[in-house]
Amino acid sequence: MSARRILLLGPPGAGKGTQAQRLVDRLSIPQISTGDMFRAAVAAGTELGKQLKAIMDSGELVSDEIVIAVCRERLTQGDAGDGFILDGFPRTVGQAEALDGLLDSLGVKLECCVALVVDDEAIVQRLLKRAEIEGRSDDNEETILNRMRVYREQTKPLVAYYRERGVLVEVDGMGGIDAVAQGIQEALA
Ligand code: AMP
């Protein structure tokens, strides 16, 4: 049976959100996107939302403490009981360790980490294009370059983390949406 507790890993702009949505449709399990949850908090205009907006606009990471608390809450909701697609979480080794502990306490395991392999220069171009289309406030050149640096320094080590745990599959993320979706489907089989 295809894996149902899935993590999509890759730099900003690699297509995680698009591919997560494909998996939602195909597997009928929820997408858990910390970026989407934080943007919702910003839109709601809460005190936490204001703090999050400043961090997100700079391209830095929200603190592990906040991220882990939000994900703990989300992963224990009923609809995540039969599987989930993590998109944008974990992003640091500390978050990955916290996730392991959380899943342990729920009696389940992460079954597959799909790492989308893309080239950095192409990604920056993709993000600049998305900035024009979606007008996200964290999609300007300075923030994009910072987000790539943050990815390399803090998130990329997770590739080795999940390889060591035997759940890593690398998928070429440079093709069209359908080709990448096909690669992911094969990786999860
Ligand atoms: P995303 O939509 O996943 O690219 O996330 C947008 C922004 O939200 C990131 O640049 C971070 O500032 C913040 N963010 C999202 N997920 C996380 C996470 N797991 N850890 C820390 N910050 C995060």
Short mmCIF file of C-alpha atoms and ligand atoms in Angstrom, two decimals:
data_model
loop_
_atom_site.label_atom_id
_atom_site.label_comp_id
_atom_site.label_asym_id
_atom_site.label_seq_id
_atom_site.Cartn_x
_atom_site.Cartn_y
_atom_site.Cartn_z
CA MET A 1 0.00 0.00 0.00
CA SER A 2 1.13 3.49 -0.78
CA ALA A 3 2.63 5.54 2.06
CA ARG A 4 0.17 7.88 3.81
CA ARG A 5 2.38 9.66 6.34
CA ILE A 6 4.41 11.78 4.02
CA LEU A 7 6.81 14.69 4.21
CA LEU A 8 7.54 16.82 1.15
CA LEU A 9 10.97 18.40 1.46
CA GLY A 10 12.61 20.92 -0.83
CA PRO A 11 13.65 24.55 -1.13
CA PRO A 12 11.12 27.36 -1.37
CA GLY A 13 9.60 27.35 -4.86
CA ALA A 14 10.34 23.65 -5.52
CA GLY A 15 6.64 22.96 -6.01
CA LYS A 16 5.85 21.37 -2.62
CA GLY A 17 2.47 23.11 -2.29
CA THR A 18 1.34 22.15 -5.80
CA GLN A 19 2.42 18.56 -5.37
CA ALA A 20 0.91 18.36 -1.88
CA GLN A 21 -2.42 19.42 -3.40
CA ARG A 22 -2.16 16.62 -5.98
CA LEU A 23 -1.62 14.13 -3.16
CA VAL A 24 -4.60 15.51 -1.21
CA ASP A 25 -6.79 14.83 -4.24
CA ARG A 26 -5.37 11.38 -4.87
CA LEU A 27 -5.04 10.03 -1.34
CA SER A 28 -7.79 12.00 0.48
CA ILE A 29 -5.54 12.94 3.36
CA PRO A 30 -4.93 16.50 4.58
CA GLN A 31 -2.09 18.78 3.58
CA ILE A 32 -0.45 20.31 6.63
CA SER A 33 1.33 23.48 5.53
CA THR A 34 2.84 25.60 8.29
CA GLY A 35 3.28 28.46 5.78
CA ASP A 36 -0.47 28.40 5.01
CA MET A 37 -1.33 28.24 8.72
CA PHE A 38 0.94 31.21 9.45
CA ARG A 39 -0.49 33.22 6.54
CA ALA A 40 -3.98 32.56 7.93
CA ALA A 41 -2.85 33.90 11.32
CA VAL A 42 -1.42 36.99 9.61
CA ALA A 43 -4.68 37.52 7.69
CA ALA A 44 -6.66 37.19 10.93
CA GLY A 45 -4.63 40.12 12.30
CA THR A 46 -3.94 38.52 15.69
CA GLU A 47 -1.02 39.60 17.88
CA LEU A 48 0.78 36.38 16.93
CA GLY A 49 -0.04 37.11 13.28
CA LYS A 50 1.72 40.48 13.48
CA GLN A 51 4.88 38.88 14.87
CA LEU A 52 4.75 36.15 12.23
CA LYS A 53 4.40 38.64 9.39
CA ALA A 54 7.61 40.46 10.32
CA ILE A 55 9.54 37.17 10.44
CA MET A 56 8.05 35.81 7.22
CA ASP A 57 8.68 39.06 5.32
CA SER A 58 12.36 38.84 6.24
CA GLY A 59 12.63 35.25 5.01
CA GLU A 60 13.82 34.02 8.43
CA LEU A 61 12.26 31.07 10.24
CA VAL A 62 9.57 31.26 12.88
CA SER A 63 10.88 29.86 16.19
CA ASP A 64 10.85 26.09 16.64
CA GLU A 65 8.77 26.56 19.79
CA ILE A 66 5.88 28.22 17.94
CA VAL A 67 6.10 25.91 14.92
CA ILE A 68 6.12 22.76 17.03
CA ALA A 69 3.17 23.91 19.15
CA VAL A 70 1.11 24.68 16.02
CA CYS A 71 1.96 21.33 14.43
CA ARG A 72 1.30 19.35 17.59
CA GLU A 73 -2.17 20.86 17.71
CA ARG A 74 -2.80 20.20 13.99
CA LEU A 75 -1.48 16.62 13.89
CA THR A 76 -3.68 15.55 16.78
CA GLN A 77 -6.87 16.61 14.95
CA GLY A 78 -9.05 13.75 13.77
CA ASP A 79 -8.57 14.21 10.03
CA ALA A 80 -4.83 13.53 10.36
CA GLY A 81 -5.46 10.12 11.92
CA ASP A 82 -5.38 8.26 8.62
CA GLY A 83 -2.40 10.07 7.13
CA PHE A 84 -1.12 13.51 6.22
CA ILE A 85 1.17 15.39 3.87
CA LEU A 86 3.60 17.66 5.66
CA ASP A 87 4.52 20.66 3.50
CA GLY A 88 7.04 23.12 4.91
CA PHE A 89 7.44 21.36 8.27
CA PRO A 90 9.88 20.29 9.65
CA ARG A 91 12.42 22.89 8.52
CA THR A 92 15.12 22.42 11.18
CA VAL A 93 16.68 19.38 12.85
CA GLY A 94 15.07 20.51 16.13
CA GLN A 95 11.64 20.43 14.47
CA ALA A 96 12.37 17.00 12.96
CA GLU A 97 13.30 15.61 16.37
CA ALA A 98 10.16 17.11 17.89
CA LEU A 99 8.10 15.57 15.09
CA ASP A 100 9.63 12.15 15.78
CA GLY A 101 8.66 12.49 19.44
CA LEU A 102 5.15 13.63 18.58
CA LEU A 103 4.54 10.81 16.10
CA ASP A 104 5.95 8.32 18.63
CA SER A 105 3.44 9.53 21.20
CA LEU A 106 0.68 9.03 18.62
CA GLY A 107 1.97 5.52 17.87
CA VAL A 108 2.70 6.21 14.20
CA LYS A 109 5.76 6.78 12.01
CA LEU A 110 6.69 8.99 9.10
CA GLU A 111 6.65 6.56 6.17
CA CYS A 112 8.24 8.57 3.40
CA CYS A 113 10.21 11.78 3.00
CA VAL A 114 10.07 12.88 -0.62
CA ALA A 115 12.91 15.32 -1.34
CA LEU A 116 12.30 17.36 -4.49
CA VAL A 117 15.63 17.87 -6.24
CA VAL A 118 15.83 21.17 -8.12
CA ASP A 119 18.48 23.65 -9.19
CA ASP A 120 18.79 26.83 -7.14
CA GLU A 121 18.98 29.30 -10.03
CA ALA A 122 15.82 27.90 -11.64
CA ILE A 123 14.08 28.16 -8.28
CA VAL A 124 14.89 31.82 -7.82
CA GLN A 125 13.43 32.51 -11.28
CA ARG A 126 10.31 30.51 -10.39
CA LEU A 127 9.86 32.47 -7.16
CA LEU A 128 10.25 35.82 -8.89
CA LYS A 129 7.54 34.77 -11.34
CA ARG A 130 5.27 33.67 -8.48
CA ALA A 131 5.85 37.07 -6.86
CA GLU A 132 4.33 38.74 -9.92
CA ILE A 133 1.36 36.37 -10.09
CA GLU A 134 0.44 35.97 -6.41
CA GLY A 135 1.89 39.12 -4.89
CA ARG A 136 3.10 37.31 -1.76
CA SER A 137 4.86 39.82 0.46
CA ASP A 138 7.77 37.42 1.07
CA ASP A 139 8.42 36.96 -2.67
CA ASN A 140 10.79 39.83 -3.40
CA GLU A 141 14.37 39.31 -4.50
CA GLU A 142 16.03 40.08 -1.19
CA THR A 143 13.69 37.83 0.79
CA ILE A 144 13.92 35.07 -1.80
CA LEU A 145 17.72 34.99 -1.58
CA ASN A 146 17.53 34.96 2.20
CA ARG A 147 15.00 32.11 2.16
CA MET A 148 17.36 30.10 -0.08
CA ARG A 149 20.25 30.73 2.34
CA VAL A 150 18.09 29.76 5.31
CA TYR A 151 17.05 26.61 3.44
CA ARG A 152 20.65 25.60 2.72
CA GLU A 153 21.81 26.25 6.28
CA GLN A 154 18.88 25.01 8.35
CA THR A 155 16.63 22.77 6.28
CA LYS A 156 18.90 20.93 3.83
CA PRO A 157 20.51 18.90 6.67
CA LEU A 158 17.14 17.14 6.92
CA VAL A 159 17.93 15.27 3.69
CA ALA A 160 20.69 13.42 5.56
CA TYR A 161 18.51 13.14 8.67
CA TYR A 162 15.80 11.23 6.80
CA ARG A 163 18.28 9.27 4.68
CA GLU A 164 19.80 7.93 7.90
CA ARG A 165 16.34 6.87 9.03
CA GLY A 166 15.79 4.98 5.77
CA VAL A 167 12.70 6.91 4.63
CA LEU A 168 14.22 9.30 2.08
CA VAL A 169 13.35 9.18 -1.61
CA GLU A 170 14.72 11.81 -3.98
CA VAL A 171 12.51 12.87 -6.87
CA ASP A 172 13.50 15.09 -9.80
CA GLY A 173 11.54 18.32 -9.27
CA MET A 174 12.60 20.04 -12.49
CA GLY A 175 10.00 18.57 -14.86
CA GLY A 176 6.44 19.70 -15.45
CA ILE A 177 3.81 19.35 -12.73
CA ASP A 178 2.49 16.03 -14.11
CA ALA A 179 5.95 14.50 -14.52
CA VAL A 180 6.93 15.42 -10.96
CA ALA A 181 3.59 14.09 -9.65
CA GLN A 182 4.30 10.82 -11.46
CA GLY A 183 7.77 10.63 -9.89
CA ILE A 184 6.26 11.16 -6.45
CA GLN A 185 3.59 8.52 -7.03
CA GLU A 186 6.29 5.99 -7.91
CA ALA A 187 8.34 7.00 -4.86
CA LEU A 188 5.38 6.41 -2.54
CA ALA A 189 4.33 3.06 -4.01
P1 AMP B 1 6.28 28.56 3.10
O1 AMP B 1 4.94 28.97 2.60
O2 AMP B 1 6.35 27.13 3.53
O3 AMP B 1 7.40 28.91 2.15
O4 AMP B 1 6.55 29.41 4.44
C1 AMP B 1 6.58 30.83 4.42
C2 AMP B 1 7.33 31.35 5.65
O5 AMP B 1 6.67 30.90 6.85
C3 AMP B 1 8.76 30.87 5.79
O6 AMP B 1 9.68 31.64 5.02
C4 AMP B 1 8.98 31.02 7.28
O7 AMP B 1 9.18 32.37 7.65
C5 AMP B 1 7.63 30.59 7.85
N1 AMP B 1 7.58 29.12 8.09
C6 AMP B 1 6.77 28.21 7.46
N2 AMP B 1 6.98 26.98 7.93
C7 AMP B 1 7.96 27.08 8.87
C8 AMP B 1 8.64 26.15 9.70
N3 AMP B 1 8.36 24.83 9.66
N4 AMP B 1 9.60 26.63 10.54
C9 AMP B 1 9.87 27.94 10.61
N5 AMP B 1 9.29 28.87 9.85
C10 AMP B 1 8.34 28.46 8.98
#
